[in-house]
Amino acid sequence: ETLKSSNNYKWIMDKKIYNKSELQSMNILALPILRSKHHIMALYDHQSQVDICLNKQLQQLMKKKIPLHKITIFNKQKIKKQDEVRWTLRAAEFRKYCSNNNKLTSIPILMSYENIITGIQYFVIIKTEPQRCDIGISVKYDNKDNSIFITGFHIDKHAILEQHYLAMPHEHNKTCKCLDSFNDTIITHLTIGDVNQNEMDKHNLQEKLEKLEISNEIMLRSVTNMCSVPMTVSYSAGTSSPSSTLPSTFSVPSS
């Protein structure tokens, strides 16, 4: 499985092709099975549930004002710095694009090779504008509470197509047209939200801390002043107990 020359990758290429029994004889028992009958049936079953969740919950997720700038964006790969074409999209504008897309239909994609069950996610296309590229949203589906969780935004059509092929059976891939409607343009990189959002968050947090420090200092000074104010104690005639309401001087009647 893992060799020193493999750079810690679990699987490496070899000159010889091994069958299942030969691999088991080498104590390699965890064999990846991507396209079993059970796997395909579960994919299609979950896909229909995901589509229902997407059409019900995606708009709700967008209305919750989730921090879009913290979600991973999968840009186009192997692009030189001088060839980058970046699209900076305001969060409010992206939410508007999402609200304009109805009757969403997802496709399965494989996002991790470690575990075929947890590695499967679902991808949906968000149409934007003709001169702009479409944006894909990948989600994880939790069948326990029938909910979805956004895992990333995508603009690399070629990469998504490969990940879709890995999740689907060979018969599907031969005639697959699932991404034909994805509008791909010269845009290579995407930014959603203010490019300086992190700095803005840092600045806002510093302002809150400064206000809190000022408030604490005012309270401390107030308490200190209260403790340092001198008290005038007065005694009334015929008593040895102090009274703060009587004058500080008194006269004793002559006998």
Tab-separated table of C-alpha atoms in Angstrom:
chain	number	residue	atom	x	y	z
A	1	GLU	CA	0.000	0.000	0.000
A	2	THR	CA	2.190	2.840	1.273
A	3	LEU	CA	5.845	2.901	0.252
A	4	LYS	CA	8.606	5.394	0.941
A	5	SER	CA	8.825	6.232	-2.738
A	6	SER	CA	5.098	6.988	-2.951
A	7	ASN	CA	5.284	10.384	-1.195
A	8	ASN	CA	2.802	9.033	1.361
A	9	TYR	CA	0.101	8.400	-1.242
A	10	LYS	CA	-1.895	5.305	-0.422
A	11	TRP	CA	-1.796	3.866	-3.948
A	12	ILE	CA	1.019	3.979	-6.503
A	13	MET	CA	1.383	2.762	-10.083
A	14	ASP	CA	3.174	-0.525	-10.724
A	15	LYS	CA	4.280	-2.299	-13.881
A	16	LYS	CA	2.167	-5.332	-13.041
A	17	ILE	CA	-1.622	-5.506	-12.819
A	18	TYR	CA	-2.917	-7.484	-9.834
A	19	ASN	CA	-6.293	-9.110	-9.428
A	20	LYS	CA	-8.297	-9.062	-6.204
A	21	SER	CA	-7.070	-12.392	-4.825
A	22	GLU	CA	-3.423	-11.465	-5.458
A	23	LEU	CA	-3.854	-8.176	-3.613
A	24	GLN	CA	-5.508	-9.992	-0.699
A	25	SER	CA	-2.562	-12.389	-0.533
A	26	MET	CA	-0.363	-9.306	-0.092
A	27	ASN	CA	-2.512	-8.226	2.879
A	28	ILE	CA	-4.109	-5.404	0.886
A	29	LEU	CA	-7.694	-5.858	1.956
A	30	ALA	CA	-9.269	-2.399	1.602
A	31	LEU	CA	-9.954	-2.319	-2.123
A	32	PRO	CA	-11.774	0.698	-3.589
A	33	ILE	CA	-15.039	-0.247	-5.300
A	34	LEU	CA	-16.480	2.777	-7.060
A	35	ARG	CA	-19.189	1.383	-9.253
A	36	SER	CA	-20.838	-1.528	-7.452
A	37	LYS	CA	-24.544	-2.113	-7.993
A	38	HIS	CA	-25.292	-1.102	-4.413
A	39	HIS	CA	-23.245	2.075	-4.839
A	40	ILE	CA	-25.094	3.128	-8.004
A	41	MET	CA	-28.498	2.470	-6.477
A	42	ALA	CA	-27.598	4.550	-3.418
A	43	LEU	CA	-26.353	7.353	-5.662
A	44	TYR	CA	-29.607	7.666	-7.564
A	45	ASP	CA	-31.663	7.377	-4.385
A	46	HIS	CA	-29.695	10.096	-2.620
A	47	GLN	CA	-29.648	12.270	-5.732
A	48	SER	CA	-33.432	12.584	-5.752
A	49	GLN	CA	-33.400	13.477	-2.050
A	50	VAL	CA	-30.624	16.007	-2.591
A	51	ASP	CA	-32.609	17.714	-5.365
A	52	ILE	CA	-35.576	18.115	-3.015
A	53	CYS	CA	-33.315	19.523	-0.293
A	54	LEU	CA	-31.564	21.882	-2.705
A	55	ASN	CA	-34.806	23.391	-3.941
A	56	LYS	CA	-36.108	23.793	-0.392
A	57	GLN	CA	-33.019	24.637	1.638
A	58	LEU	CA	-30.562	26.475	-0.639
A	59	GLN	CA	-32.568	29.695	-0.595
A	60	GLN	CA	-32.909	29.402	3.176
A	61	LEU	CA	-29.150	28.952	3.541
A	62	MET	CA	-28.548	32.060	1.442
A	63	LYS	CA	-31.006	34.104	3.515
A	64	LYS	CA	-29.139	33.149	6.695
A	65	LYS	CA	-26.256	35.316	5.501
A	66	ILE	CA	-23.704	32.525	5.796
A	67	PRO	CA	-20.110	33.825	5.398
A	68	LEU	CA	-19.631	33.019	1.708
A	69	HIS	CA	-16.014	34.234	1.692
A	70	LYS	CA	-15.104	31.375	4.055
A	71	ILE	CA	-16.319	28.641	1.694
A	72	THR	CA	-13.628	26.994	-0.435
A	73	ILE	CA	-13.506	28.085	-4.079
A	74	PHE	CA	-12.147	25.588	-6.616
A	75	ASN	CA	-10.634	27.693	-9.383
A	76	LYS	CA	-9.218	26.479	-12.669
A	77	GLN	CA	-6.026	24.503	-12.285
A	78	LYS	CA	-2.536	24.941	-13.733
A	79	ILE	CA	-3.080	28.602	-14.644
A	80	LYS	CA	-0.021	30.846	-14.733
A	81	LYS	CA	-0.180	34.053	-12.718
A	82	GLN	CA	-0.057	36.271	-15.797
A	83	ASP	CA	-2.959	34.332	-17.347
A	84	GLU	CA	-5.335	34.725	-14.411
A	85	VAL	CA	-8.711	36.313	-15.128
A	86	ARG	CA	-10.467	36.975	-11.827
A	87	TRP	CA	-14.148	37.671	-11.265
A	88	THR	CA	-14.858	39.401	-7.954
A	89	LEU	CA	-18.497	38.883	-7.103
A	90	ARG	CA	-20.346	40.652	-4.317
A	91	ALA	CA	-22.045	38.327	-1.840
A	92	ALA	CA	-25.427	39.989	-2.365
A	93	GLU	CA	-25.112	39.523	-6.123
A	94	PHE	CA	-24.265	35.836	-5.739
A	95	ARG	CA	-27.278	35.322	-3.483
A	96	LYS	CA	-29.411	36.978	-6.158
A	97	TYR	CA	-28.086	34.522	-8.770
A	98	CYS	CA	-29.037	31.656	-6.471
A	99	SER	CA	-32.557	32.987	-5.982
A	100	ASN	CA	-32.980	33.260	-9.764
A	101	ASN	CA	-32.218	29.560	-10.256
A	102	ASN	CA	-35.242	27.340	-9.730
A	103	LYS	CA	-35.782	23.600	-10.215
A	104	LEU	CA	-32.188	22.701	-9.405
A	105	THR	CA	-30.923	19.293	-10.483
A	106	SER	CA	-27.772	17.826	-8.954
A	107	ILE	CA	-25.181	15.380	-10.255
A	108	PRO	CA	-22.921	13.153	-8.112
A	109	ILE	CA	-19.196	13.927	-7.950
A	110	LEU	CA	-16.328	12.202	-6.165
A	111	MET	CA	-14.399	14.686	-4.021
A	112	SER	CA	-12.275	12.236	-2.015
A	113	TYR	CA	-10.628	8.928	-2.895
A	114	GLU	CA	-10.194	7.804	0.711
A	115	ASN	CA	-13.785	6.709	1.289
A	116	ILE	CA	-16.332	6.159	-1.451
A	117	ILE	CA	-19.241	6.742	0.943
A	118	THR	CA	-18.099	10.009	2.495
A	119	GLY	CA	-16.273	11.122	-0.662
A	120	ILE	CA	-19.444	11.434	-2.728
A	121	GLN	CA	-20.900	14.921	-2.935
A	122	TYR	CA	-23.503	16.535	-5.162
A	123	PHE	CA	-23.003	19.355	-7.619
A	124	VAL	CA	-25.513	21.870	-8.949
A	125	ILE	CA	-25.094	24.559	-11.607
A	126	ILE	CA	-25.977	28.182	-10.805
A	127	LYS	CA	-26.562	30.179	-13.989
A	128	THR	CA	-25.216	33.737	-13.862
A	129	GLU	CA	-24.906	35.880	-17.006
A	130	PRO	CA	-24.082	35.005	-20.633
A	131	GLN	CA	-20.761	36.886	-20.551
A	132	ARG	CA	-19.831	35.341	-17.189
A	133	CYS	CA	-19.068	31.759	-16.279
A	134	ASP	CA	-21.587	29.667	-14.388
A	135	ILE	CA	-20.827	28.801	-10.772
A	136	GLY	CA	-21.153	25.311	-9.379
A	137	ILE	CA	-22.085	24.577	-5.776
A	138	SER	CA	-21.057	21.284	-4.196
A	139	VAL	CA	-22.932	19.992	-1.161
A	140	LYS	CA	-22.787	17.069	1.219
A	141	TYR	CA	-26.014	15.269	1.970
A	142	ASP	CA	-26.876	14.008	5.453
A	143	ASN	CA	-29.596	11.394	5.135
A	144	LYS	CA	-30.024	11.193	8.913
A	145	ASP	CA	-31.692	14.591	9.150
A	146	ASN	CA	-32.296	15.061	5.411
A	147	SER	CA	-30.145	18.191	5.154
A	148	ILE	CA	-27.391	19.600	2.958
A	149	PHE	CA	-24.120	21.377	3.757
A	150	ILE	CA	-22.296	23.598	1.250
A	151	THR	CA	-18.704	22.394	0.738
A	152	GLY	CA	-17.432	24.544	-2.127
A	153	PHE	CA	-17.896	26.764	-5.165
A	154	HIS	CA	-16.544	25.633	-8.557
A	155	ILE	CA	-15.745	27.198	-11.924
A	156	ASP	CA	-13.472	24.477	-13.372
A	157	LYS	CA	-15.780	22.592	-15.708
A	158	HIS	CA	-13.104	20.113	-16.790
A	159	ALA	CA	-12.238	19.133	-13.203
A	160	ILE	CA	-15.893	18.691	-12.242
A	161	LEU	CA	-16.494	16.518	-15.296
A	162	GLU	CA	-13.650	14.205	-14.251
A	163	GLN	CA	-14.977	14.019	-10.702
A	164	HIS	CA	-18.433	13.208	-12.064
A	165	TYR	CA	-17.047	10.433	-14.260
A	166	LEU	CA	-15.328	8.877	-11.235
A	167	ALA	CA	-18.624	8.728	-9.375
A	168	MET	CA	-20.706	7.257	-12.200
A	169	PRO	CA	-20.763	3.891	-14.037
A	170	HIS	CA	-19.056	3.465	-17.413
A	171	GLU	CA	-22.388	3.163	-19.216
A	172	HIS	CA	-23.402	6.622	-18.033
A	173	ASN	CA	-20.073	8.227	-18.914
A	174	LYS	CA	-20.220	7.071	-22.532
A	175	THR	CA	-23.157	9.361	-23.293
A	176	CYS	CA	-22.934	11.812	-20.373
A	177	LYS	CA	-24.262	15.318	-21.092
A	178	CYS	CA	-24.738	16.417	-17.493
A	179	LEU	CA	-22.423	19.416	-17.806
A	180	ASP	CA	-23.318	20.489	-21.341
A	181	SER	CA	-25.307	23.441	-19.974
A	182	PHE	CA	-22.396	24.720	-17.852
A	183	ASN	CA	-21.273	28.035	-19.348
A	184	ASP	CA	-17.461	28.105	-19.346
A	185	THR	CA	-15.614	31.344	-20.179
A	186	ILE	CA	-12.110	32.772	-19.950
A	187	ILE	CA	-12.595	33.436	-16.225
A	188	THR	CA	-10.051	31.384	-14.275
A	189	HIS	CA	-10.480	32.615	-10.696
A	190	LEU	CA	-13.462	33.586	-8.595
A	191	THR	CA	-13.786	35.688	-5.453
A	192	ILE	CA	-17.125	35.880	-3.645
A	193	GLY	CA	-17.517	38.676	-1.125
A	194	ASP	CA	-15.299	41.655	-0.440
A	195	VAL	CA	-11.674	40.905	-1.266
A	196	ASN	CA	-10.738	42.725	1.945
A	197	GLN	CA	-13.360	40.938	4.048
A	198	ASN	CA	-10.784	39.412	6.391
A	199	GLU	CA	-9.229	42.817	7.056
A	200	MET	CA	-12.677	44.310	7.602
A	201	ASP	CA	-13.554	41.591	10.111
A	202	LYS	CA	-10.240	42.178	11.893
A	203	HIS	CA	-10.861	45.936	12.017
A	204	ASN	CA	-14.400	45.482	13.359
A	205	LEU	CA	-13.144	43.096	16.032
A	206	GLN	CA	-10.437	45.553	17.089
A	207	GLU	CA	-13.030	48.318	17.389
A	208	LYS	CA	-15.207	46.118	19.595
A	209	LEU	CA	-12.229	45.261	21.813
A	210	GLU	CA	-11.251	48.926	22.124
A	211	LYS	CA	-14.817	49.888	23.086
A	212	LEU	CA	-14.885	47.082	25.638
A	213	GLU	CA	-11.562	48.230	27.119
A	214	ILE	CA	-12.818	51.830	27.365
A	215	SER	CA	-16.033	50.663	29.030
A	216	ASN	CA	-14.080	48.566	31.549
A	217	GLU	CA	-11.747	51.488	32.295
A	218	ILE	CA	-14.693	53.828	32.952
A	219	MET	CA	-16.256	51.295	35.301
A	220	LEU	CA	-12.944	50.824	37.123
A	221	ARG	CA	-12.486	54.585	37.578
A	222	SER	CA	-16.039	54.910	38.873
A	223	VAL	CA	-15.479	52.208	41.475
A	224	THR	CA	-12.124	53.733	42.477
A	225	ASN	CA	-13.676	57.172	42.927
A	226	MET	CA	-16.441	55.766	45.075
A	227	CYS	CA	-13.921	54.091	47.349
A	228	SER	CA	-11.796	57.239	47.710
A	229	VAL	CA	-14.607	59.705	48.621
A	230	PRO	CA	-14.162	60.805	52.350
A	231	MET	CA	-17.146	60.191	54.610
A	232	THR	CA	-18.245	62.684	57.296
A	233	VAL	CA	-19.481	60.996	60.444
A	234	SER	CA	-21.677	62.931	62.874
A	235	TYR	CA	-22.985	62.090	66.300
A	236	SER	CA	-26.240	63.249	67.792
A	237	ALA	CA	-26.564	64.176	71.451
A	238	GLY	CA	-27.143	61.308	73.813
A	239	THR	CA	-25.945	58.589	71.423
A	240	SER	CA	-22.654	57.126	70.432
A	241	SER	CA	-23.832	55.775	67.091
A	242	PRO	CA	-22.894	57.667	63.955
A	243	SER	CA	-25.510	59.354	61.824
A	244	SER	CA	-24.903	60.592	58.290
A	245	THR	CA	-28.039	62.746	58.325
A	246	LEU	CA	-27.277	64.947	61.350
A	247	PRO	CA	-24.929	67.946	61.376
A	248	SER	CA	-21.338	67.392	62.322
A	249	THR	CA	-21.501	69.884	65.313
A	250	PHE	CA	-23.759	69.902	68.322
A	251	SER	CA	-24.144	71.816	71.628
A	252	VAL	CA	-24.544	70.436	75.139
A	253	PRO	CA	-27.180	72.230	77.248
A	254	SER	CA	-25.879	73.830	80.466
A	255	SER	CA	-27.089	72.480	83.770
